[in-house]
Coordinates of C-alpha atoms in Angstrom, one line a residue:
Chain A
M1183 CA -33.2 -32.1 -15.2
R1184 CA -31.1 -34.8 -13.9
R1185 CA -27.6 -33.0 -15.4
D1186 CA -28.0 -29.0 -14.2
N1187 CA -27.8 -30.7 -10.9
A1188 CA -24.5 -32.8 -11.8
R1189 CA -23.2 -29.5 -13.4
S1190 CA -24.5 -27.5 -10.1
L1191 CA -23.0 -30.3 -8.3
A1192 CA -19.6 -30.4 -9.9
S1193 CA -19.3 -26.6 -9.9
T1194 CA -19.6 -26.6 -6.2
F1195 CA -16.7 -28.6 -5.9
T1196 CA -14.7 -26.6 -8.2
G1197 CA -16.2 -23.5 -6.3
Y1198 CA -14.7 -25.1 -2.7
F1199 CA -11.5 -26.3 -4.1
I1200 CA -10.4 -23.1 -5.1
L1201 CA -11.3 -21.4 -2.0
I1202 CA -9.6 -23.8 0.2
F1203 CA -6.7 -24.2 -2.0
F1204 CA -6.4 -19.8 -2.3
A1205 CA -7.3 -20.1 1.7
L1206 CA -4.2 -22.2 2.5
V1207 CA -2.1 -20.0 -0.1
F1208 CA -3.6 -17.2 2.2
L1209 CA -3.3 -18.0 5.7
Y1210 CA -0.6 -21.0 5.7
P1211 CA 2.4 -18.5 5.6
F1212 CA 1.1 -16.8 9.2
V1213 CA 0.8 -20.8 10.5
I1214 CA 4.2 -21.6 8.5
Q1215 CA 5.2 -17.6 11.1
I1216 CA 3.3 -18.6 14.2
A1217 CA 4.8 -22.4 14.8
A1218 CA 9.2 -21.3 13.5
S1219 CA 8.5 -18.8 16.1
F1220 CA 8.1 -21.6 18.7
K1221 CA 11.5 -23.5 16.8
T1222 CA 14.9 -23.6 17.9
E1223 CA 16.6 -22.9 14.8
S1224 CA 17.9 -26.1 13.9
D1225 CA 14.4 -26.9 13.5
A1226 CA 12.7 -24.1 11.1
A1227 CA 15.9 -25.1 9.2
A1228 CA 15.4 -27.9 8.9
H1229 CA 11.5 -28.0 8.4
P1230 CA 10.3 -25.3 7.4
L1231 CA 6.7 -26.0 6.0
S1232 CA 6.2 -27.9 9.1
P1233 CA 3.1 -26.5 11.6
I1234 CA 4.5 -28.3 14.4
P1235 CA 7.4 -26.9 16.6
D1236 CA 9.7 -30.1 17.8
P1237 CA 10.9 -29.1 20.0
V1238 CA 8.2 -26.5 21.3
T1239 CA 11.1 -23.3 23.0
M1240 CA 10.3 -19.8 23.6
G1241 CA 14.1 -18.6 23.4
G1242 CA 13.1 -16.6 20.0
Y1243 CA 10.6 -14.6 22.1
E1244 CA 13.3 -14.5 25.7
K1245 CA 15.3 -13.1 23.4
V1246 CA 13.5 -10.6 21.0
F1247 CA 11.7 -9.4 25.0
L1248 CA 15.4 -9.4 26.3
S1249 CA 18.3 -8.7 24.1
T1250 CA 16.4 -6.2 21.4
D1251 CA 14.4 -2.5 21.8
L1252 CA 11.4 -5.1 21.2
P1253 CA 9.1 -3.7 24.5
L1254 CA 10.3 0.1 23.9
W1255 CA 9.6 0.1 20.0
L1256 CA 5.9 -1.4 21.3
G1257 CA 5.5 1.4 23.6
N1258 CA 6.6 3.8 20.8
S1259 CA 3.9 2.3 18.4
L1260 CA 1.4 2.4 20.4
L1261 CA 1.8 6.0 21.8
V1262 CA 1.8 6.7 18.1
T1263 CA -0.8 5.3 16.8
V1264 CA -3.4 6.6 19.5
V1265 CA -2.2 10.1 19.5
I1266 CA -3.0 9.6 15.5
T1267 CA -5.9 8.1 15.5
V1268 CA -7.3 10.3 17.8
G1269 CA -5.9 13.6 15.8
R1270 CA -7.5 11.7 13.1
V1271 CA -11.2 11.0 14.2
L1272 CA -11.7 14.6 15.3
L1273 CA -9.6 16.6 12.4
D1274 CA -11.4 15.1 9.8
S1275 CA -14.8 14.7 10.9
M1276 CA -14.0 18.3 11.8
A1277 CA -12.9 19.7 8.2
G1278 CA -15.2 16.7 6.6
Y1279 CA -18.5 18.2 8.8
A1280 CA -17.5 21.4 7.7
L1281 CA -17.4 20.8 4.2
A1282 CA -20.2 19.1 3.7
R1283 CA -22.3 21.4 5.9
L1284 CA -20.9 24.9 6.8
R1285 CA -21.7 27.4 3.6
F1286 CA -18.1 29.2 4.0
P1287 CA -15.8 31.2 1.5
G1288 CA -13.3 28.6 0.5
R1289 CA -15.2 25.6 0.9
R1290 CA -15.2 24.7 -2.1
A1291 CA -11.3 25.4 -3.0
I1292 CA -10.4 23.0 -0.1
F1293 CA -12.5 20.5 -1.4
S1294 CA -10.5 19.8 -4.7
T1295 CA -7.2 21.0 -2.7
I1296 CA -8.0 17.9 -0.7
I1297 CA -9.3 15.5 -2.9
A1298 CA -6.2 16.4 -5.6
M1299 CA -4.1 15.6 -2.7
L1300 CA -5.8 12.2 -2.7
A1301 CA -3.3 11.7 -6.1
V1302 CA 0.1 12.5 -4.7
P1303 CA 1.7 9.8 -4.3
G1304 CA 3.4 8.7 -1.2
V1305 CA 6.8 7.9 -2.1
V1306 CA 6.9 11.0 -3.7
L1307 CA 6.8 13.1 -0.2
F1308 CA 9.9 11.3 1.4
I1309 CA 12.3 13.9 0.9
P1310 CA 10.2 17.1 1.1
K1311 CA 8.5 15.7 4.5
F1312 CA 12.2 15.6 5.9
L1313 CA 13.0 18.8 4.3
V1314 CA 10.2 20.6 6.4
L1315 CA 10.8 18.8 9.4
N1316 CA 14.0 19.7 9.2
Q1317 CA 14.0 23.0 8.2
F1318 CA 11.3 23.8 11.4
G1319 CA 13.9 21.3 13.9
M1320 CA 11.0 19.1 14.2
Y1321 CA 13.5 16.1 12.6
D1322 CA 13.9 13.3 15.4
S1323 CA 11.5 14.0 17.8
Y1324 CA 8.0 12.8 18.1
T1325 CA 6.3 15.5 16.5
A1326 CA 7.6 14.1 14.0
L1327 CA 6.6 10.9 14.2
I1328 CA 2.9 12.0 14.9
L1329 CA 2.2 16.2 13.3
P1330 CA 2.8 14.8 9.5
V1331 CA 0.6 12.7 9.7
I1332 CA -1.9 13.8 12.4
A1333 CA -4.8 14.8 9.4
D1334 CA -5.1 12.9 6.5
A1335 CA -7.0 14.1 3.3
A1336 CA -8.8 10.1 2.7
G1337 CA -10.2 10.9 6.1
V1338 CA -11.8 13.8 5.4
F1339 CA -12.7 12.8 2.5
I1340 CA -14.8 10.0 3.8
M1341 CA -16.4 12.3 6.4
K1342 CA -17.3 14.5 4.3
Q1343 CA -19.5 11.8 2.1
F1344 CA -20.4 11.0 5.5
F1345 CA -22.2 14.2 6.6
E1346 CA -23.7 14.4 3.3
S1347 CA -25.6 11.5 3.6
L1348 CA -27.5 12.3 6.6
P1349 CA -30.6 13.9 7.2
V1350 CA -30.2 17.7 7.8
S1351 CA -33.9 18.2 10.0
V1352 CA -32.1 16.6 12.7
E1353 CA -29.9 19.1 12.4
E1354 CA -32.0 22.5 11.7
A1355 CA -34.1 21.5 15.1
A1356 CA -31.3 22.0 16.9
K1357 CA -30.0 25.2 15.7
V1358 CA -33.3 26.3 15.8
D1359 CA -33.9 25.3 19.6
G1360 CA -30.7 27.9 19.7
A1361 CA -27.9 25.7 20.0
G1362 CA -24.2 27.0 18.3
V1363 CA -22.6 25.4 15.0
F1364 CA -19.6 23.9 18.2
R1365 CA -22.3 22.1 19.3
T1366 CA -24.4 20.7 16.5
Y1367 CA -21.3 19.3 15.7
W1368 CA -20.5 17.8 19.4
S1369 CA -24.2 16.9 20.4
I1370 CA -25.7 16.5 17.5
V1371 CA -23.4 15.0 14.7
L1372 CA -20.7 13.6 15.8
P1373 CA -23.3 11.0 17.7
M1374 CA -24.9 10.0 14.7
A1375 CA -21.6 9.7 12.7
R1376 CA -20.6 7.0 14.8
P1377 CA -20.2 3.9 12.2
A1378 CA -18.3 6.2 10.1
L1379 CA -16.2 7.6 13.0
L1380 CA -15.7 3.6 13.8
T1381 CA -14.3 3.1 10.4
L1382 CA -12.3 5.5 10.0
T1383 CA -10.5 5.1 13.7
I1384 CA -10.5 1.2 12.5
I1385 CA -8.2 2.5 9.2
S1386 CA -6.3 5.0 11.1
F1387 CA -5.2 2.7 13.5
Q1388 CA -4.3 0.2 11.3
G1389 CA -2.2 2.5 9.0
S1390 CA -0.3 4.2 11.4
W1391 CA -0.2 1.1 13.4
N1392 CA 2.1 -0.2 10.2
E1393 CA 3.4 3.0 8.9
F1394 CA 7.2 2.3 8.3
A1395 CA 7.5 4.9 5.3
H1396 CA 7.2 8.2 7.8
T1397 CA 9.3 6.9 10.1
L1398 CA 12.4 6.1 8.1
V1399 CA 12.8 10.0 7.4
A1400 CA 11.1 11.9 10.5
V1401 CA 13.5 9.8 13.3
Q1402 CA 16.6 8.2 13.3
N1403 CA 17.0 7.7 17.1
P1404 CA 16.6 4.3 18.4
E1405 CA 14.9 5.8 21.1
L1406 CA 12.2 6.8 18.9
F1407 CA 11.4 3.7 16.4
T1408 CA 7.6 2.4 16.6
L1409 CA 7.7 -1.6 15.7
P1410 CA 8.0 -1.4 12.3
R1411 CA 11.1 0.6 12.0
G1412 CA 12.7 -1.5 14.7
L1413 CA 12.0 -5.1 12.9
A1414 CA 13.2 -3.4 9.7
D1415 CA 16.6 -2.8 11.8
L1416 CA 16.5 -5.9 12.9
V1417 CA 16.1 -7.6 9.7
S1418 CA 18.5 -5.3 7.6
G1419 CA 20.7 -4.3 10.4
S1420 CA 22.7 -5.7 13.0
L1421 CA 21.7 -9.4 13.4
G1422 CA 22.7 -9.8 9.9
K1423 CA 20.7 -12.1 6.8
G1424 CA 20.0 -15.6 6.9
T1425 CA 19.6 -16.0 11.0
Q1426 CA 17.6 -15.6 14.1
Y1427 CA 14.4 -16.6 11.9
P1428 CA 12.3 -17.9 14.9
L1429 CA 13.4 -14.3 17.0
K1430 CA 12.9 -12.4 14.3
L1431 CA 9.6 -13.6 13.7
G1432 CA 8.2 -13.6 16.8
A1433 CA 9.4 -10.0 16.3
A1434 CA 6.9 -9.4 13.6
L1435 CA 4.3 -11.5 14.8
M1436 CA 4.2 -8.9 17.8
A1437 CA 3.6 -6.1 14.6
T1438 CA 0.8 -8.6 13.3
I1439 CA -1.5 -9.4 16.7
P1440 CA -2.7 -6.4 17.5
V1441 CA -3.8 -6.1 13.9
A1442 CA -5.3 -8.8 13.9
V1443 CA -7.1 -9.5 16.6
V1444 CA -9.0 -5.2 15.5
F1445 CA -10.0 -7.0 12.4
V1446 CA -11.3 -10.3 13.5
I1447 CA -13.4 -8.7 15.9
F1448 CA -14.0 -5.2 13.6
Q1449 CA -13.9 -6.9 10.2
R1450 CA -16.7 -5.0 8.5
Y1451 CA -15.6 -1.2 9.5
F1452 CA -12.1 -3.1 7.6
V1453 CA -14.1 -3.9 4.1
R1454 CA -16.5 -0.5 4.6
G1455 CA -13.3 1.5 4.6
A1456 CA -11.8 -0.7 1.4
N1457 CA -14.6 -0.2 -0.2
E1458 CA -14.5 4.0 0.4
G1459 CA -11.9 3.3 -1.9
S1460 CA -14.4 2.6 -4.9
E1461 CA -16.5 5.6 -4.0
K1462 CA -14.0 7.7 -5.1
G1463 CA -13.9 6.7 -8.6
Chain B
M902 CA -24.5 39.8 6.1
T903 CA -26.4 38.8 9.4
I904 CA -24.3 37.6 12.5
S905 CA -25.2 34.2 11.6
K906 CA -23.6 34.3 8.8
T907 CA -20.9 35.4 10.5
R908 CA -20.8 32.7 12.5
E909 CA -21.1 30.0 9.7
N910 CA -18.3 31.6 8.2
L911 CA -16.1 31.9 11.4
A912 CA -17.0 28.3 12.6
G913 CA -15.9 27.1 8.9
W914 CA -12.9 28.4 9.3
L915 CA -12.6 26.8 12.2
F916 CA -13.3 23.2 11.2
V917 CA -11.0 23.0 8.0
A918 CA -8.0 25.1 9.7
P919 CA -6.0 22.1 11.3
V920 CA -6.5 20.1 8.6
V921 CA -6.2 22.7 6.0
V922 CA -2.5 24.1 8.2
I923 CA -1.7 20.2 8.4
L924 CA -2.2 19.1 4.6
G925 CA -0.6 22.8 4.0
L926 CA 2.9 22.3 6.2
F927 CA 3.2 18.8 5.3
M928 CA 2.1 18.5 1.8
L929 CA 2.1 21.7 -0.3
A930 CA 5.1 23.0 1.1
P931 CA 7.2 20.4 1.2
I932 CA 6.6 19.6 -2.4
L933 CA 7.4 23.3 -3.3
M934 CA 10.9 23.3 -1.5
A935 CA 11.4 19.9 -3.4
L936 CA 11.4 21.8 -6.4
W937 CA 13.5 24.2 -5.3
V938 CA 16.3 21.4 -3.8
S939 CA 15.6 19.3 -7.4
L940 CA 17.7 21.7 -8.6
T941 CA 20.3 22.4 -6.4
D942 CA 23.2 19.8 -4.8
W943 CA 22.6 20.4 -1.9
N944 CA 23.8 17.8 0.8
G945 CA 21.8 17.8 3.9
Q946 CA 24.1 20.1 5.8
G947 CA 21.9 23.1 6.7
S948 CA 19.2 24.9 5.1
P949 CA 18.8 24.4 1.6
F950 CA 17.8 27.8 1.4
R951 CA 21.0 29.6 2.1
G952 CA 23.2 31.2 -0.2
S953 CA 26.1 29.2 -0.1
V954 CA 24.4 25.8 -2.1
P955 CA 25.0 25.8 -5.3
F956 CA 22.4 25.9 -8.0
V957 CA 22.7 23.7 -10.6
G958 CA 19.7 23.6 -12.6
V959 CA 18.4 20.7 -14.2
D960 CA 21.6 19.3 -14.1
N961 CA 20.1 16.5 -11.5
Y962 CA 17.4 15.8 -14.2
S963 CA 19.8 15.7 -17.4
R964 CA 22.1 13.3 -15.1
L965 CA 19.1 11.0 -15.3
F966 CA 18.2 11.1 -19.4
T967 CA 21.1 12.7 -21.1
E968 CA 24.2 11.8 -19.6
D969 CA 26.3 9.1 -19.6
G970 CA 27.5 7.8 -16.2
L971 CA 26.3 6.0 -13.1
A972 CA 23.5 8.2 -12.3
R973 CA 21.1 7.5 -15.6
Q974 CA 22.0 3.8 -15.8
D975 CA 21.4 3.4 -11.8
F976 CA 18.4 5.5 -12.7
M977 CA 16.9 3.2 -16.0
T978 CA 17.9 -0.3 -14.2
S979 CA 15.5 0.6 -11.3
V980 CA 13.0 1.8 -14.1
R981 CA 13.2 -1.7 -15.9
N982 CA 13.0 -3.0 -13.1
N983 CA 9.4 -1.9 -12.0
V984 CA 8.3 -1.7 -15.2
Y985 CA 8.6 -5.6 -14.8
Y986 CA 7.0 -5.6 -12.0
V987 CA 4.5 -3.4 -12.8
A988 CA 3.4 -5.7 -16.3
I989 CA 3.3 -8.3 -14.0
V990 CA 1.8 -7.2 -10.4
V991 CA -1.3 -5.0 -11.8
P992 CA -2.6 -8.0 -14.4
L993 CA -2.2 -10.6 -11.8
Q994 CA -3.4 -9.0 -8.4
T995 CA -6.8 -8.0 -11.3
A996 CA -7.3 -11.0 -12.1
L997 CA -6.9 -12.7 -8.6
A998 CA -9.1 -10.7 -6.8
L999 CA -11.4 -10.7 -9.9
G1000 CA -12.0 -14.5 -9.8
L1001 CA -11.6 -14.6 -6.0
A1002 CA -14.4 -12.0 -5.7
L1003 CA -16.6 -14.3 -8.4
V1004 CA -16.0 -17.3 -6.6
V1005 CA -16.7 -15.1 -3.0
N1006 CA -20.1 -14.2 -4.5
S1007 CA -21.7 -17.9 -5.1
R1008 CA -25.0 -17.8 -3.1
L1009 CA -23.9 -21.5 -3.0
L1010 CA -21.3 -21.7 -1.1
K1011 CA -21.1 -21.8 2.6
G1012 CA -18.6 -19.8 4.8
R1013 CA -18.2 -17.2 2.6
T1014 CA -17.5 -15.0 5.5
F1015 CA -14.6 -16.6 6.2
F1016 CA -13.5 -17.3 3.4
R1017 CA -13.3 -13.4 2.4
A1018 CA -11.6 -13.0 5.6
A1019 CA -8.9 -14.7 5.4
F1020 CA -8.1 -13.6 2.1
F1021 CA -8.3 -9.3 2.9
F1022 CA -6.4 -10.3 5.9
P1023 CA -3.2 -10.0 4.8
S1024 CA -3.9 -6.8 3.0
V1025 CA -4.0 -5.2 6.2
T1026 CA -1.1 -6.7 7.8
S1027 CA 2.4 -5.1 8.7
S1028 CA 3.9 -4.7 5.3
V1029 CA 7.2 -5.0 7.0
A1030 CA 6.2 -7.9 9.2
I1031 CA 5.2 -9.6 6.1
S1032 CA 8.3 -9.3 4.3
V1033 CA 9.8 -10.3 7.1
V1034 CA 7.4 -13.6 7.1
F1035 CA 8.6 -13.8 3.4
L1036 CA 11.5 -13.7 3.2
F1037 CA 11.6 -16.9 6.0
V1038 CA 9.0 -18.4 3.2
F1039 CA 11.9 -18.0 0.5
A1040 CA 14.9 -18.1 2.6
N1041 CA 17.3 -20.9 1.0
S1042 CA 16.3 -23.8 3.1
G1043 CA 12.6 -21.9 3.6
A1044 CA 9.0 -23.5 2.5
V1045 CA 8.9 -22.7 -0.8
N1046 CA 12.2 -24.4 -1.8
A1047 CA 10.8 -27.1 0.5
L1048 CA 7.4 -27.0 -1.1
L1049 CA 9.3 -27.5 -4.5
G1050 CA 11.8 -30.2 -3.4
L1051 CA 9.1 -32.0 -2.4
F1052 CA 8.6 -32.1 -6.2
G1053 CA 11.7 -33.1 -6.8
V1054 CA 12.9 -28.9 -7.8
D1055 CA 16.0 -27.5 -6.3
G1056 CA 14.6 -24.2 -6.1
P1057 CA 17.1 -21.6 -6.9
Q1058 CA 18.3 -19.8 -4.2
W1059 CA 16.1 -16.4 -4.7
F1060 CA 17.2 -13.4 -2.7
A1061 CA 20.9 -14.1 -4.1
D1062 CA 19.6 -15.1 -7.6
S1063 CA 20.1 -11.8 -10.1
R1064 CA 19.4 -13.9 -13.0
G1065 CA 16.5 -12.8 -15.5
V1066 CA 13.3 -14.4 -15.6
L1067 CA 12.4 -13.7 -19.3
H1068 CA 16.7 -14.1 -20.4
L1069 CA 16.0 -17.8 -18.4
L1070 CA 13.1 -19.2 -20.6
L1071 CA 14.8 -17.8 -23.5
G1072 CA 17.5 -20.0 -22.7
A1073 CA 15.6 -23.1 -21.5
V1074 CA 12.9 -22.8 -25.0
G1075 CA 17.1 -22.5 -26.6
V1076 CA 16.3 -18.5 -28.1
V1077 CA 19.6 -17.5 -26.9
D1078 CA 22.5 -18.5 -24.9
P1079 CA 22.1 -16.2 -21.4
A1080 CA 25.8 -16.8 -21.0
A1081 CA 26.9 -15.9 -24.3
P1082 CA 24.1 -13.2 -25.5
P1083 CA 24.3 -11.8 -28.8
E1084 CA 26.6 -9.1 -29.8
A1085 CA 23.4 -7.7 -32.0
L1086 CA 21.6 -6.8 -28.3
T1087 CA 24.4 -6.2 -26.5
S1088 CA 26.3 -3.9 -27.9
G1089 CA 23.7 -0.7 -28.4
G1090 CA 20.4 0.2 -26.7
P1091 CA 18.9 3.1 -25.6
F1092 CA 19.2 5.1 -21.9
G1093 CA 22.6 3.9 -21.6
L1094 CA 21.5 0.0 -21.2
S1095 CA 21.8 -2.6 -23.5
W1096 CA 18.5 -4.2 -25.1
W1097 CA 20.0 -7.4 -23.8
E1098 CA 19.8 -5.5 -20.3
W1099 CA 16.6 -4.2 -20.7
L1100 CA 15.0 -7.7 -21.9
S1101 CA 16.5 -9.6 -18.8
G1102 CA 12.4 -9.6 -17.3
P1103 CA 12.2 -9.5 -13.4
S1104 CA 15.1 -10.6 -11.3
V1105 CA 14.7 -14.1 -9.4
A1106 CA 14.9 -11.9 -6.2
M1107 CA 12.8 -9.9 -7.6
T1108 CA 9.7 -12.3 -8.2
T1109 CA 10.3 -13.1 -4.7
I1110 CA 8.7 -8.9 -3.5
I1111 CA 6.3 -9.7 -6.9
A1112 CA 4.1 -13.2 -4.8
L1113 CA 4.3 -11.4 -2.1
V1114 CA 3.1 -7.8 -3.5
V1115 CA 0.2 -10.4 -5.2
W1116 CA -0.8 -11.8 -2.8
T1117 CA -1.1 -9.0 -0.3
T1118 CA -3.0 -6.6 -2.5
S1119 CA -5.7 -9.4 -3.6
G1120 CA -7.8 -9.3 -1.0
T1121 CA -8.1 -5.5 -1.0
F1122 CA -9.5 -5.1 -4.7
M1123 CA -11.3 -8.4 -4.1
L1124 CA -12.9 -6.2 -1.8
M1125 CA -13.7 -4.0 -4.7
F1126 CA -15.3 -6.0 -7.1
L1127 CA -17.4 -7.9 -4.6
A1128 CA -18.7 -4.4 -3.8
A1129 CA -19.5 -4.4 -7.7
L1130 CA -20.4 -7.5 -7.7
Q1131 CA -23.5 -7.7 -5.5
D1132 CA -24.6 -4.1 -6.9
I1133 CA -25.3 -5.9 -10.2
P1134 CA -29.3 -6.8 -10.1
V1135 CA -30.1 -10.4 -9.9
S1136 CA -32.8 -10.8 -11.7
L1137 CA -29.8 -9.2 -15.0
E1138 CA -28.2 -12.0 -15.4
E1139 CA -31.2 -14.3 -14.6
A1140 CA -32.8 -12.2 -17.8
A1141 CA -30.2 -12.9 -19.5
M1142 CA -29.8 -16.8 -18.7
L1143 CA -33.4 -17.1 -19.4
D1144 CA -32.9 -15.9 -22.6
G1145 CA -30.4 -18.6 -23.4
A1146 CA -27.3 -17.0 -23.1
G1147 CA -24.3 -19.7 -21.5
R1148 CA -22.4 -18.6 -18.7
R1149 CA -19.6 -17.2 -19.8
Q1150 CA -21.7 -15.7 -22.2
V1151 CA -23.1 -13.7 -19.4
F1152 CA -19.8 -12.5 -18.1
R1153 CA -18.9 -11.6 -20.7
N1154 CA -21.4 -9.5 -21.9
V1155 CA -23.9 -8.7 -18.6
T1156 CA -20.9 -9.2 -15.5
L1157 CA -18.1 -7.9 -16.9
P1158 CA -19.2 -4.7 -18.3
M1159 CA -21.5 -4.1 -15.2
L1160 CA -17.6 -4.0 -13.9
K1161 CA -16.1 -1.8 -16.0
P1162 CA -15.9 1.1 -13.5
T1163 CA -14.5 -0.6 -10.3
M1164 CA -11.8 -2.4 -13.2
F1165 CA -10.9 0.9 -14.4
L1166 CA -10.4 1.7 -10.5
V1167 CA -8.7 -1.6 -9.4
L1168 CA -6.3 -0.7 -12.4
T1169 CA -5.5 2.9 -11.7
L1170 CA -4.8 2.2 -8.2
G1171 CA -3.3 -1.1 -9.0
L1172 CA -1.2 1.6 -11.3
I1173 CA -0.3 4.2 -9.1
S1174 CA 0.7 1.8 -5.9
T1175 CA 3.0 -0.5 -8.1
W1176 CA 5.3 2.7 -9.4
Q1177 CA 5.6 2.7 -5.4
V1178 CA 7.2 -0.1 -3.7
F1179 CA 9.6 0.7 -1.2
D1180 CA 8.5 -0.9 1.8
Q1181 CA 9.0 -4.5 1.0
V1182 CA 12.1 -3.9 -1.4
Y1183 CA 13.5 -1.6 1.6
V1184 CA 13.2 -5.2 4.1
M1185 CA 13.7 -7.5 1.7
S1186 CA 16.7 -6.6 -0.8
Q1187 CA 17.7 -3.5 -0.6
G1188 CA 17.8 -3.3 -4.3
N1189 CA 19.9 -5.9 -4.2
P1190 CA 21.4 -8.8 -5.7
A1191 CA 23.3 -6.7 -8.4
K1192 CA 20.3 -3.9 -8.7
T1193 CA 18.0 -5.5 -9.9
T1194 CA 15.3 -4.8 -7.5
L1195 CA 16.3 -1.3 -7.3
T1196 CA 13.0 0.4 -7.5
P1197 CA 13.1 4.5 -8.7
A1198 CA 11.3 4.8 -5.4
F1199 CA 14.1 3.2 -3.0
L1200 CA 16.5 4.5 -5.6
S1201 CA 15.4 8.2 -4.4
Y1202 CA 15.7 7.0 -0.6
Q1203 CA 19.1 5.5 -1.1
T1204 CA 20.2 8.9 -3.3
A1205 CA 19.1 11.5 -1.0
F1206 CA 19.5 9.5 2.9
R1207 CA 22.6 7.5 1.9
S1208 CA 24.5 8.9 -0.4
F1209 CA 23.1 12.4 0.7
E1210 CA 23.0 13.4 -2.7
Y1211 CA 19.2 15.5 -2.3
G1212 CA 19.1 17.2 -5.1
S1213 CA 19.9 14.2 -6.8
G1214 CA 17.3 11.7 -4.7
T1215 CA 14.6 14.3 -5.1
A1216 CA 14.8 14.7 -9.0
I1217 CA 13.8 11.2 -9.7
S1218 CA 11.2 11.5 -7.1
F1219 CA 9.7 13.9 -9.1
V1220 CA 10.4 11.6 -12.4
L1221 CA 8.5 9.0 -10.7
F1222 CA 5.6 11.7 -9.9
A1223 CA 5.7 12.3 -13.6
I1224 CA 5.3 8.2 -14.7
I1225 CA 2.6 7.7 -12.3
V1226 CA 1.0 10.8 -13.5
V1227 CA 0.7 10.1 -16.9
L1228 CA 0.2 6.4 -16.9
T1229 CA -3.0 7.3 -15.0
L1230 CA -3.9 9.6 -17.3
V1231 CA -3.4 7.7 -20.7
Q1232 CA -5.3 5.0 -18.7
R1233 CA -7.9 7.1 -18.6
W1234 CA -7.8 8.2 -22.0
V1235 CA -7.8 4.5 -23.3
M1236 CA -10.8 3.4 -21.0
R1237 CA -12.6 6.6 -22.3
E1238 CA -12.0 5.5 -25.4
R1239 CA -12.9 2.0 -25.7
R1240 CA -16.5 3.8 -24.0
H1241 CA -17.2 5.6 -26.9
A1242 CA -16.5 2.4 -29.0

């Protein structure tokens, strides 16, 4: 018995050691990022590991807000993210509902096509998407940033799975009472789907806020840059490599904060979203 | 057909119509258009469907495989880089994710929710923003080199170092001299790269991208393993323990088999995503130094949007598509074989 205790003590200790070590590995880069964004350039270069800026300066932030287009990028990101998220929640849930509950010809074919699209690797679509946007004269517009990604196969899949898990009885009662399909969907089913809608809202927000590759093939006008695009430009373009780290890290922090806040508040919905993937297999 | 039936059909179609139109317009149609473009020499001017756009047949594809030249050399270099990248990232991220899931799943430890969140957090943040952070962390005077300095190690200039890690290792153990590789290896090899070039391993610069990606993806996969671990009935493991099985035996004979579907999923998702690495390459290296972080995804982008060779770029993306599909099928087949054995 005593040996068991010693062993479990040892394994608890090892457990904590591993946890703390990896927590440092996973979080310390963010600590470094925050600290360095408040450092002077020479301090950032001389003491990259130090979590304390000495002296503390807002110089990086001043520069990034006043001498780059960061405010513009923030505005574009916000606009694009909100429209895409609202669109996805609405369109994906409508399609998911129809595929789960309505019987209409072609339903199966549509669902298998959507499943097949889940498997199409995104990078393969770079040039194809550009071709379509170009052909339709949408290239370099807000439409190009938003429309191609306003509905997504994964969201439809998540919503369909969820609607199938709901009991049919409530809808049937509504139907008996004479409610039409749209009314049933809007005032009965959607309110019941709140957890799934929240999951979808949050992963859509996160996905479109972080989206980079699509913006690369959809627009080239700097007026239309979103934050990730502007940030990438800032790092690889005008300012050159190796310098101005406080400024760049501050700008990167601006891209991280909204997702971080949403993450802290709605953690379990992120988790649900991540595990939605495991049900696909 | 009753009226209500007709109305249900109509409603069904109306409900799926927006999604069908958008996915059709921006996924299905583009793929077909791209297939056409990959057979032409379109330079991005005007429509690719005009008669004046030169049709070149499978030229864009054969230049990647059979014709001697820069196109093939770059493509094969990018394939080599990506093969090493996949071969390291996939096992590492899977092992790390599983290990973290096992620790975080332990009922004895407090603060599990915090640790889960900490490990998962990097996965939800912007890949571009994270790449900027890693540019700083791996800078010449960055945190990694400062840390190495504490142990008396003089860290490399990460992003400028194009030396292959395998070359360095072979050199370190004295098998070959990287400065003067053996004639037998440098004189020939498949697809326009010498055996020596194929055997370079990932470059030092590439290892920074590898570190970044393992770091960002492990959290997501950890959650998948965790969900699977929590589905294993506790009684099953306890029964095995009572039967006298040691911890390691329980893990190998009870836990691991139960995790198999998740393992398959994680490996498949890993294989698919590692062949698509793009954002990080774009931000951190643009394929440099000496093309050692060039990947097919980035090369396809570069060929189309920087060199305006859309036909060639599209052909690369279709080959990449094929690689991903084939690998997924092979993996599915391997896993099935084992299940029956």
